[in-house]
Amino acid sequence: MMDAGVINPFLNSTINLFERMYGIEPSNGAPFIVEANKNHRWEISGIIGIVGESRGIVVLRITTILAVKLLEKSGLTIQNQNERPKLINEMIGEFVNIISGNALPELGNKNIELTPPFTVQGKNHSISWPSKTPIIGVPFSTSSGPFEVQISISGSGSI
């Protein structure tokens, strides 16, 4: 089972991203075990892989409504609605890159590296989660809408 020492750096980094970049204070709910193949409400997932001593993925899951609000708060002007999905992909990919990059130093001396981020969009899209490793979900609410951080990491040590 994953311990708080692995999960908390990602959660803290996520909270800091929303507070510093957007002035939004996320409020977290109780962690829970995510069922990998169950239907979900998230339309966008930003994913980054973790390789090395520990392996797994960290996923930021949000709704399109929240993503559009974040784009607006960023000051980006959408010239054409057809470019919106591309801008959202880039923004969410950068979010998970920042979140993971800022969490990495807090993970201590573990020999781990991050894969390039990628984004998946679509109603009830699926993610290939690591097998035999629990997926921990932490829901967040904000004045601009909900999001969730999901983490599944395995490896040596207490992870």
Short mmCIF file of N, CA and C in Angstrom, two decimals:
data_model
loop_
_atom_site.label_atom_id
_atom_site.label_comp_id
_atom_site.label_asym_id
_atom_site.label_seq_id
_atom_site.Cartn_x
_atom_site.Cartn_y
_atom_site.Cartn_z
N MET A 1 0.85 -1.18 0.00
CA MET A 1 0.00 0.00 0.00
C MET A 1 0.89 1.25 0.00
N MET A 2 0.48 2.27 -0.69
CA MET A 2 1.23 3.52 -0.73
C MET A 2 1.10 4.23 0.61
N ASP A 3 2.14 4.98 0.95
CA ASP A 3 2.06 5.73 2.20
C ASP A 3 1.90 7.22 1.93
N ALA A 4 1.54 7.95 2.96
CA ALA A 4 1.30 9.39 2.82
C ALA A 4 2.55 10.13 2.36
N GLY A 5 3.73 9.61 2.67
CA GLY A 5 4.97 10.23 2.25
C GLY A 5 5.15 10.25 0.75
N VAL A 6 4.45 9.37 0.05
CA VAL A 6 4.49 9.33 -1.42
C VAL A 6 3.35 10.16 -1.99
N ILE A 7 2.18 10.08 -1.41
CA ILE A 7 1.00 10.76 -1.94
C ILE A 7 1.03 12.27 -1.66
N ASN A 8 1.38 12.65 -0.44
CA ASN A 8 1.30 14.05 -0.03
C ASN A 8 2.11 15.03 -0.87
N PRO A 9 3.33 14.69 -1.32
CA PRO A 9 4.04 15.65 -2.17
C PRO A 9 3.27 16.02 -3.44
N PHE A 10 2.57 15.06 -4.04
CA PHE A 10 1.78 15.35 -5.24
C PHE A 10 0.56 16.20 -4.91
N LEU A 11 -0.07 15.90 -3.78
CA LEU A 11 -1.24 16.69 -3.37
C LEU A 11 -0.83 18.11 -3.02
N ASN A 12 0.25 18.27 -2.25
CA ASN A 12 0.73 19.61 -1.88
C ASN A 12 1.11 20.42 -3.11
N SER A 13 1.77 19.78 -4.06
CA SER A 13 2.17 20.46 -5.29
C SER A 13 0.94 20.89 -6.11
N THR A 14 -0.09 20.06 -6.12
CA THR A 14 -1.32 20.40 -6.84
C THR A 14 -2.00 21.60 -6.21
N ILE A 15 -2.12 21.59 -4.89
CA ILE A 15 -2.73 22.71 -4.18
C ILE A 15 -1.95 24.00 -4.45
N ASN A 16 -0.62 23.92 -4.37
CA ASN A 16 0.23 25.09 -4.63
C ASN A 16 0.05 25.63 -6.04
N LEU A 17 -0.10 24.74 -7.02
CA LEU A 17 -0.29 25.17 -8.40
C LEU A 17 -1.57 25.99 -8.53
N PHE A 18 -2.66 25.50 -7.99
CA PHE A 18 -3.93 26.22 -8.10
C PHE A 18 -3.88 27.55 -7.33
N GLU A 19 -3.26 27.55 -6.16
CA GLU A 19 -3.20 28.78 -5.36
C GLU A 19 -2.30 29.83 -6.01
N ARG A 20 -1.11 29.42 -6.45
CA ARG A 20 -0.15 30.39 -6.99
C ARG A 20 -0.48 30.86 -8.39
N MET A 21 -0.93 29.96 -9.25
CA MET A 21 -1.19 30.34 -10.64
C MET A 21 -2.53 31.02 -10.83
N TYR A 22 -3.52 30.63 -10.01
CA TYR A 22 -4.88 31.10 -10.25
C TYR A 22 -5.55 31.77 -9.06
N GLY A 23 -4.91 31.75 -7.90
CA GLY A 23 -5.53 32.31 -6.71
C GLY A 23 -6.75 31.52 -6.27
N ILE A 24 -6.78 30.24 -6.61
CA ILE A 24 -7.89 29.35 -6.26
C ILE A 24 -7.44 28.46 -5.11
N GLU A 25 -8.24 28.40 -4.05
CA GLU A 25 -7.91 27.56 -2.91
C GLU A 25 -8.69 26.25 -2.98
N PRO A 26 -8.02 25.16 -3.36
CA PRO A 26 -8.71 23.86 -3.40
C PRO A 26 -8.93 23.32 -1.99
N SER A 27 -10.06 22.69 -1.80
CA SER A 27 -10.39 22.04 -0.54
C SER A 27 -10.50 20.55 -0.83
N ASN A 28 -9.68 19.74 -0.13
CA ASN A 28 -9.68 18.31 -0.44
C ASN A 28 -10.67 17.53 0.40
N GLY A 29 -11.19 16.48 -0.20
CA GLY A 29 -12.07 15.55 0.48
C GLY A 29 -11.28 14.34 0.94
N ALA A 30 -11.98 13.34 1.43
CA ALA A 30 -11.33 12.13 1.95
C ALA A 30 -10.79 11.27 0.81
N PRO A 31 -9.57 10.75 0.98
CA PRO A 31 -9.01 9.83 -0.02
C PRO A 31 -9.87 8.55 -0.10
N PHE A 32 -9.85 7.94 -1.27
CA PHE A 32 -10.61 6.70 -1.47
C PHE A 32 -9.89 5.84 -2.50
N ILE A 33 -10.27 4.57 -2.55
CA ILE A 33 -9.71 3.66 -3.54
C ILE A 33 -10.56 3.77 -4.82
N VAL A 34 -9.89 4.02 -5.93
CA VAL A 34 -10.54 4.17 -7.23
C VAL A 34 -10.65 2.80 -7.88
N GLU A 35 -11.81 2.51 -8.45
CA GLU A 35 -11.99 1.29 -9.24
C GLU A 35 -11.56 1.62 -10.66
N ALA A 36 -10.54 0.93 -11.15
CA ALA A 36 -9.89 1.28 -12.42
C ALA A 36 -10.83 1.37 -13.61
N ASN A 37 -11.74 0.45 -13.77
CA ASN A 37 -12.55 0.42 -14.99
C ASN A 37 -13.97 0.90 -14.77
N LYS A 38 -14.21 1.61 -13.70
CA LYS A 38 -15.54 2.10 -13.40
C LYS A 38 -15.80 3.41 -14.16
N ASN A 39 -17.04 3.66 -14.52
CA ASN A 39 -17.41 4.92 -15.17
C ASN A 39 -17.04 6.09 -14.26
N HIS A 40 -16.69 7.21 -14.86
CA HIS A 40 -16.31 8.40 -14.10
C HIS A 40 -16.83 9.64 -14.79
N ARG A 41 -16.78 10.75 -14.07
CA ARG A 41 -17.33 12.01 -14.61
C ARG A 41 -16.28 12.90 -15.25
N TRP A 42 -15.01 12.52 -15.21
CA TRP A 42 -13.93 13.39 -15.67
C TRP A 42 -13.79 13.34 -17.17
N GLU A 43 -13.69 14.52 -17.78
CA GLU A 43 -13.59 14.62 -19.23
C GLU A 43 -12.15 14.80 -19.71
N ILE A 44 -11.25 15.15 -18.79
CA ILE A 44 -9.85 15.42 -19.14
C ILE A 44 -8.95 14.82 -18.07
N SER A 45 -7.91 14.11 -18.51
CA SER A 45 -6.93 13.56 -17.58
C SER A 45 -5.53 13.93 -18.06
N GLY A 46 -4.78 14.58 -17.17
CA GLY A 46 -3.38 14.85 -17.42
C GLY A 46 -2.58 13.78 -16.71
N ILE A 47 -1.72 13.08 -17.43
CA ILE A 47 -1.05 11.89 -16.90
C ILE A 47 0.46 12.06 -17.01
N ILE A 48 1.14 11.65 -15.93
CA ILE A 48 2.60 11.59 -15.98
C ILE A 48 3.04 10.27 -15.34
N GLY A 49 3.98 9.62 -15.99
CA GLY A 49 4.47 8.34 -15.49
C GLY A 49 5.68 8.52 -14.59
N ILE A 50 5.82 7.56 -13.68
CA ILE A 50 6.95 7.53 -12.77
C ILE A 50 7.68 6.21 -13.01
N VAL A 51 8.99 6.29 -13.26
CA VAL A 51 9.78 5.10 -13.52
C VAL A 51 11.02 5.11 -12.66
N GLY A 52 11.61 3.94 -12.47
CA GLY A 52 12.81 3.81 -11.65
C GLY A 52 12.52 2.94 -10.44
N GLU A 53 13.04 3.33 -9.30
CA GLU A 53 12.85 2.59 -8.05
C GLU A 53 11.36 2.41 -7.74
N SER A 54 10.58 3.42 -8.05
CA SER A 54 9.13 3.36 -7.93
C SER A 54 8.55 3.53 -9.32
N ARG A 55 7.41 2.87 -9.55
CA ARG A 55 6.77 2.94 -10.86
C ARG A 55 5.29 3.20 -10.70
N GLY A 56 4.71 3.94 -11.64
CA GLY A 56 3.28 4.17 -11.60
C GLY A 56 2.92 5.41 -12.37
N ILE A 57 1.73 5.94 -12.04
CA ILE A 57 1.28 7.16 -12.70
C ILE A 57 0.58 8.08 -11.71
N VAL A 58 0.63 9.36 -12.04
CA VAL A 58 -0.10 10.40 -11.31
C VAL A 58 -1.01 11.05 -12.35
N VAL A 59 -2.29 11.21 -11.98
CA VAL A 59 -3.27 11.72 -12.92
C VAL A 59 -4.04 12.88 -12.29
N LEU A 60 -4.12 13.99 -13.02
CA LEU A 60 -4.97 15.12 -12.65
C LEU A 60 -6.21 15.00 -13.51
N ARG A 61 -7.40 14.86 -12.88
CA ARG A 61 -8.64 14.68 -13.62
C ARG A 61 -9.54 15.88 -13.38
N ILE A 62 -10.02 16.47 -14.49
CA ILE A 62 -10.88 17.65 -14.36
C ILE A 62 -12.01 17.60 -15.40
N THR A 63 -12.95 18.51 -15.23
CA THR A 63 -14.04 18.65 -16.19
C THR A 63 -13.65 19.69 -17.24
N THR A 64 -14.33 19.66 -18.35
CA THR A 64 -14.10 20.66 -19.40
C THR A 64 -14.46 22.06 -18.88
N ILE A 65 -15.52 22.15 -18.08
CA ILE A 65 -15.93 23.45 -17.53
C ILE A 65 -14.79 24.08 -16.73
N LEU A 66 -14.15 23.31 -15.86
CA LEU A 66 -13.04 23.84 -15.07
C LEU A 66 -11.86 24.19 -15.98
N ALA A 67 -11.57 23.34 -16.95
CA ALA A 67 -10.45 23.60 -17.86
C ALA A 67 -10.65 24.92 -18.61
N VAL A 68 -11.87 25.17 -19.08
CA VAL A 68 -12.16 26.42 -19.80
C VAL A 68 -11.99 27.62 -18.86
N LYS A 69 -12.46 27.50 -17.62
CA LYS A 69 -12.29 28.58 -16.64
C LYS A 69 -10.81 28.86 -16.39
N LEU A 70 -10.00 27.80 -16.31
CA LEU A 70 -8.56 27.98 -16.09
C LEU A 70 -7.90 28.63 -17.30
N LEU A 71 -8.32 28.24 -18.49
CA LEU A 71 -7.81 28.90 -19.71
C LEU A 71 -8.12 30.39 -19.68
N GLU A 72 -9.37 30.74 -19.31
CA GLU A 72 -9.76 32.15 -19.23
C GLU A 72 -8.94 32.90 -18.19
N LYS A 73 -8.73 32.27 -17.02
CA LYS A 73 -7.93 32.91 -15.96
C LYS A 73 -6.47 33.07 -16.39
N SER A 74 -6.03 32.22 -17.31
CA SER A 74 -4.66 32.30 -17.82
C SER A 74 -4.47 33.49 -18.75
N GLY A 75 -5.59 34.05 -19.23
CA GLY A 75 -5.52 35.17 -20.15
C GLY A 75 -5.37 34.75 -21.59
N LEU A 76 -5.48 33.45 -21.86
CA LEU A 76 -5.38 32.97 -23.24
C LEU A 76 -6.68 33.27 -23.97
N THR A 77 -6.55 33.81 -25.15
CA THR A 77 -7.71 34.10 -25.97
C THR A 77 -7.86 33.01 -27.01
N ILE A 78 -9.03 32.42 -27.03
CA ILE A 78 -9.30 31.38 -28.02
C ILE A 78 -9.89 32.05 -29.25
N GLN A 79 -9.14 32.02 -30.34
CA GLN A 79 -9.58 32.64 -31.58
C GLN A 79 -10.65 31.81 -32.27
N ASN A 80 -10.53 30.50 -32.11
CA ASN A 80 -11.39 29.57 -32.82
C ASN A 80 -11.70 28.42 -31.87
N GLN A 81 -12.96 28.07 -31.71
CA GLN A 81 -13.33 27.00 -30.77
C GLN A 81 -12.67 25.67 -31.11
N ASN A 82 -12.26 25.49 -32.36
CA ASN A 82 -11.58 24.26 -32.75
C ASN A 82 -10.20 24.13 -32.10
N GLU A 83 -9.62 25.25 -31.69
CA GLU A 83 -8.29 25.18 -31.06
C GLU A 83 -8.38 24.92 -29.55
N ARG A 84 -9.58 25.01 -28.98
CA ARG A 84 -9.75 24.84 -27.53
C ARG A 84 -9.23 23.50 -27.02
N PRO A 85 -9.58 22.35 -27.64
CA PRO A 85 -9.05 21.07 -27.13
C PRO A 85 -7.52 21.00 -27.11
N LYS A 86 -6.89 21.58 -28.13
CA LYS A 86 -5.42 21.58 -28.19
C LYS A 86 -4.84 22.42 -27.06
N LEU A 87 -5.40 23.61 -26.83
CA LEU A 87 -4.93 24.46 -25.73
C LEU A 87 -5.14 23.80 -24.37
N ILE A 88 -6.27 23.13 -24.20
CA ILE A 88 -6.53 22.41 -22.95
C ILE A 88 -5.52 21.29 -22.77
N ASN A 89 -5.25 20.52 -23.83
CA ASN A 89 -4.24 19.45 -23.75
C ASN A 89 -2.90 20.01 -23.28
N GLU A 90 -2.48 21.09 -23.90
CA GLU A 90 -1.18 21.68 -23.55
C GLU A 90 -1.17 22.20 -22.11
N MET A 91 -2.25 22.87 -21.69
CA MET A 91 -2.32 23.42 -20.35
C MET A 91 -2.31 22.31 -19.30
N ILE A 92 -3.13 21.29 -19.46
CA ILE A 92 -3.20 20.21 -18.47
C ILE A 92 -1.91 19.40 -18.47
N GLY A 93 -1.32 19.18 -19.63
CA GLY A 93 -0.02 18.50 -19.69
C GLY A 93 1.04 19.26 -18.91
N GLU A 94 1.03 20.57 -19.05
CA GLU A 94 1.98 21.40 -18.30
C GLU A 94 1.67 21.36 -16.80
N PHE A 95 0.40 21.33 -16.44
CA PHE A 95 0.03 21.23 -15.02
C PHE A 95 0.65 19.99 -14.38
N VAL A 96 0.45 18.80 -15.01
CA VAL A 96 0.97 17.58 -14.39
C VAL A 96 2.50 17.57 -14.40
N ASN A 97 3.09 18.22 -15.38
CA ASN A 97 4.55 18.35 -15.41
C ASN A 97 5.02 19.18 -14.21
N ILE A 98 4.36 20.30 -13.95
CA ILE A 98 4.70 21.17 -12.81
C ILE A 98 4.45 20.44 -11.50
N ILE A 99 3.29 19.81 -11.38
CA ILE A 99 2.93 19.09 -10.15
C ILE A 99 3.97 18.02 -9.82
N SER A 100 4.29 17.19 -10.79
CA SER A 100 5.24 16.11 -10.56
C SER A 100 6.65 16.62 -10.33
N GLY A 101 7.05 17.63 -11.11
CA GLY A 101 8.39 18.20 -10.94
C GLY A 101 8.58 18.82 -9.57
N ASN A 102 7.55 19.48 -9.05
CA ASN A 102 7.63 20.08 -7.72
C ASN A 102 7.52 19.05 -6.61
N ALA A 103 6.86 17.91 -6.87
CA ALA A 103 6.73 16.86 -5.87
C ALA A 103 8.01 16.03 -5.75
N LEU A 104 8.74 15.91 -6.83
CA LEU A 104 9.92 15.04 -6.88
C LEU A 104 10.92 15.28 -5.75
N PRO A 105 11.32 16.53 -5.47
CA PRO A 105 12.28 16.75 -4.39
C PRO A 105 11.78 16.29 -3.01
N GLU A 106 10.46 16.33 -2.80
CA GLU A 106 9.90 15.92 -1.51
C GLU A 106 9.88 14.40 -1.34
N LEU A 107 10.11 13.67 -2.40
CA LEU A 107 10.09 12.21 -2.32
C LEU A 107 11.40 11.64 -1.77
N GLY A 108 12.36 12.51 -1.48
CA GLY A 108 13.60 12.06 -0.86
C GLY A 108 14.59 11.49 -1.84
N ASN A 109 15.32 10.49 -1.40
CA ASN A 109 16.43 9.94 -2.17
C ASN A 109 16.03 8.80 -3.09
N LYS A 110 14.78 8.66 -3.38
CA LYS A 110 14.35 7.59 -4.27
C LYS A 110 14.89 7.85 -5.68
N ASN A 111 15.31 6.79 -6.33
CA ASN A 111 15.83 6.88 -7.69
C ASN A 111 14.66 6.75 -8.66
N ILE A 112 13.99 7.89 -8.93
CA ILE A 112 12.86 7.86 -9.84
C ILE A 112 12.97 8.99 -10.87
N GLU A 113 12.35 8.76 -11.99
CA GLU A 113 12.31 9.74 -13.06
C GLU A 113 10.88 9.87 -13.54
N LEU A 114 10.60 10.97 -14.23
CA LEU A 114 9.26 11.24 -14.74
C LEU A 114 9.25 11.10 -16.25
N THR A 115 8.16 10.56 -16.77
CA THR A 115 7.99 10.48 -18.22
C THR A 115 7.40 11.81 -18.70
N PRO A 116 7.45 12.07 -19.99
CA PRO A 116 6.78 13.27 -20.49
C PRO A 116 5.27 13.18 -20.22
N PRO A 117 4.65 14.31 -19.92
CA PRO A 117 3.21 14.30 -19.64
C PRO A 117 2.41 14.14 -20.92
N PHE A 118 1.20 13.61 -20.77
CA PHE A 118 0.26 13.60 -21.89
C PHE A 118 -1.15 13.76 -21.34
N THR A 119 -2.05 14.12 -22.22
CA THR A 119 -3.43 14.41 -21.83
C THR A 119 -4.38 13.56 -22.64
N VAL A 120 -5.42 13.08 -21.98
CA VAL A 120 -6.48 12.32 -22.63
C VAL A 120 -7.78 13.07 -22.40
N GLN A 121 -8.55 13.25 -23.47
CA GLN A 121 -9.85 13.92 -23.36
C GLN A 121 -10.94 13.00 -23.88
N GLY A 122 -12.15 13.20 -23.36
CA GLY A 122 -13.31 12.46 -23.82
C GLY A 122 -14.14 11.97 -22.66
N LYS A 123 -15.41 11.91 -22.86
CA LYS A 123 -16.32 11.45 -21.82
C LYS A 123 -16.00 9.99 -21.47
N ASN A 124 -15.85 9.73 -20.18
CA ASN A 124 -15.59 8.39 -19.63
C ASN A 124 -14.40 7.69 -20.32
N HIS A 125 -13.34 8.45 -20.66
CA HIS A 125 -12.15 7.86 -21.26
C HIS A 125 -11.50 6.88 -20.27
N SER A 126 -10.66 6.00 -20.79
CA SER A 126 -10.02 5.02 -19.92
C SER A 126 -8.52 5.27 -19.83
N ILE A 127 -7.95 4.81 -18.74
CA ILE A 127 -6.52 4.92 -18.48
C ILE A 127 -6.00 3.52 -18.21
N SER A 128 -4.82 3.20 -18.71
CA SER A 128 -4.19 1.91 -18.42
C SER A 128 -3.42 2.04 -17.11
N TRP A 129 -4.08 1.65 -16.03
CA TRP A 129 -3.47 1.75 -14.70
C TRP A 129 -2.51 0.59 -14.48
N PRO A 130 -1.50 0.80 -13.63
CA PRO A 130 -0.63 -0.33 -13.28
C PRO A 130 -1.46 -1.44 -12.62
N SER A 131 -1.16 -2.68 -12.98
CA SER A 131 -1.92 -3.78 -12.39
C SER A 131 -1.38 -4.08 -10.99
N LYS A 132 -2.23 -4.61 -10.16
CA LYS A 132 -1.89 -5.05 -8.81
C LYS A 132 -1.44 -3.93 -7.88
N THR A 133 -1.70 -2.68 -8.23
CA THR A 133 -1.35 -1.55 -7.37
C THR A 133 -2.62 -0.73 -7.16
N PRO A 134 -2.94 -0.41 -5.90
CA PRO A 134 -4.16 0.38 -5.67
C PRO A 134 -4.06 1.77 -6.29
N ILE A 135 -5.20 2.30 -6.63
CA ILE A 135 -5.29 3.66 -7.15
C ILE A 135 -5.95 4.50 -6.06
N ILE A 136 -5.22 5.49 -5.56
CA ILE A 136 -5.74 6.37 -4.53
C ILE A 136 -6.28 7.63 -5.20
N GLY A 137 -7.52 7.96 -4.93
CA GLY A 137 -8.14 9.18 -5.46
C GLY A 137 -8.36 10.18 -4.34
N VAL A 138 -8.05 11.44 -4.61
CA VAL A 138 -8.32 12.50 -3.64
C VAL A 138 -9.12 13.58 -4.37
N PRO A 139 -10.40 13.73 -3.98
CA PRO A 139 -11.24 14.74 -4.62
C PRO A 139 -10.96 16.13 -4.07
N PHE A 140 -11.09 17.13 -4.92
CA PHE A 140 -10.93 18.52 -4.52
C PHE A 140 -12.12 19.31 -5.03
N SER A 141 -12.50 20.32 -4.26
CA SER A 141 -13.52 21.25 -4.73
C SER A 141 -12.91 22.65 -4.73
N THR A 142 -13.34 23.46 -5.67
CA THR A 142 -12.90 24.85 -5.75
C THR A 142 -14.10 25.71 -6.13
N SER A 143 -13.95 27.00 -6.03
CA SER A 143 -15.01 27.92 -6.45
C SER A 143 -15.23 27.86 -7.96
N SER A 144 -14.28 27.31 -8.70
CA SER A 144 -14.39 27.21 -10.15
C SER A 144 -14.81 25.82 -10.63
N GLY A 145 -14.91 24.87 -9.72
CA GLY A 145 -15.32 23.51 -10.08
C GLY A 145 -14.43 22.46 -9.44
N PRO A 146 -14.86 21.19 -9.52
CA PRO A 146 -14.11 20.10 -8.89
C PRO A 146 -12.99 19.56 -9.77
N PHE A 147 -12.06 18.88 -9.12
CA PHE A 147 -11.05 18.09 -9.81
C PHE A 147 -10.62 16.98 -8.88
N GLU A 148 -9.79 16.08 -9.39
CA GLU A 148 -9.34 14.95 -8.57
C GLU A 148 -7.91 14.61 -8.94
N VAL A 149 -7.13 14.21 -7.95
CA VAL A 149 -5.79 13.68 -8.18
C VAL A 149 -5.86 12.19 -7.88
N GLN A 150 -5.39 11.38 -8.83
CA GLN A 150 -5.35 9.94 -8.64
C GLN A 150 -3.91 9.48 -8.79
N ILE A 151 -3.49 8.60 -7.88
CA ILE A 151 -2.10 8.16 -7.84
C ILE A 151 -2.04 6.65 -7.67
N SER A 152 -1.21 6.01 -8.48
CA SER A 152 -0.96 4.58 -8.35
C SER A 152 0.54 4.37 -8.54
N ILE A 153 1.22 4.08 -7.45
CA ILE A 153 2.68 3.93 -7.49
C ILE A 153 3.08 2.68 -6.72
N SER A 154 3.98 1.89 -7.29
CA SER A 154 4.53 0.73 -6.60
C SER A 154 6.04 0.81 -6.69
N GLY A 155 6.71 0.04 -5.86
CA GLY A 155 8.16 0.02 -5.91
C GLY A 155 8.73 -0.46 -4.61
N SER A 156 10.02 -0.22 -4.41
CA SER A 156 10.69 -0.70 -3.21
C SER A 156 10.43 0.23 -2.04
N GLY A 157 10.83 -0.17 -0.90
CA GLY A 157 10.65 0.64 0.30
C GLY A 157 9.23 0.53 0.81
N SER A 158 8.73 1.60 1.39
CA SER A 158 7.41 1.57 2.03
C SER A 158 6.29 1.93 1.08
N ILE A 159 6.58 1.99 -0.20
CA ILE A 159 5.54 2.37 -1.16
C ILE A 159 4.64 1.17 -1.44
#
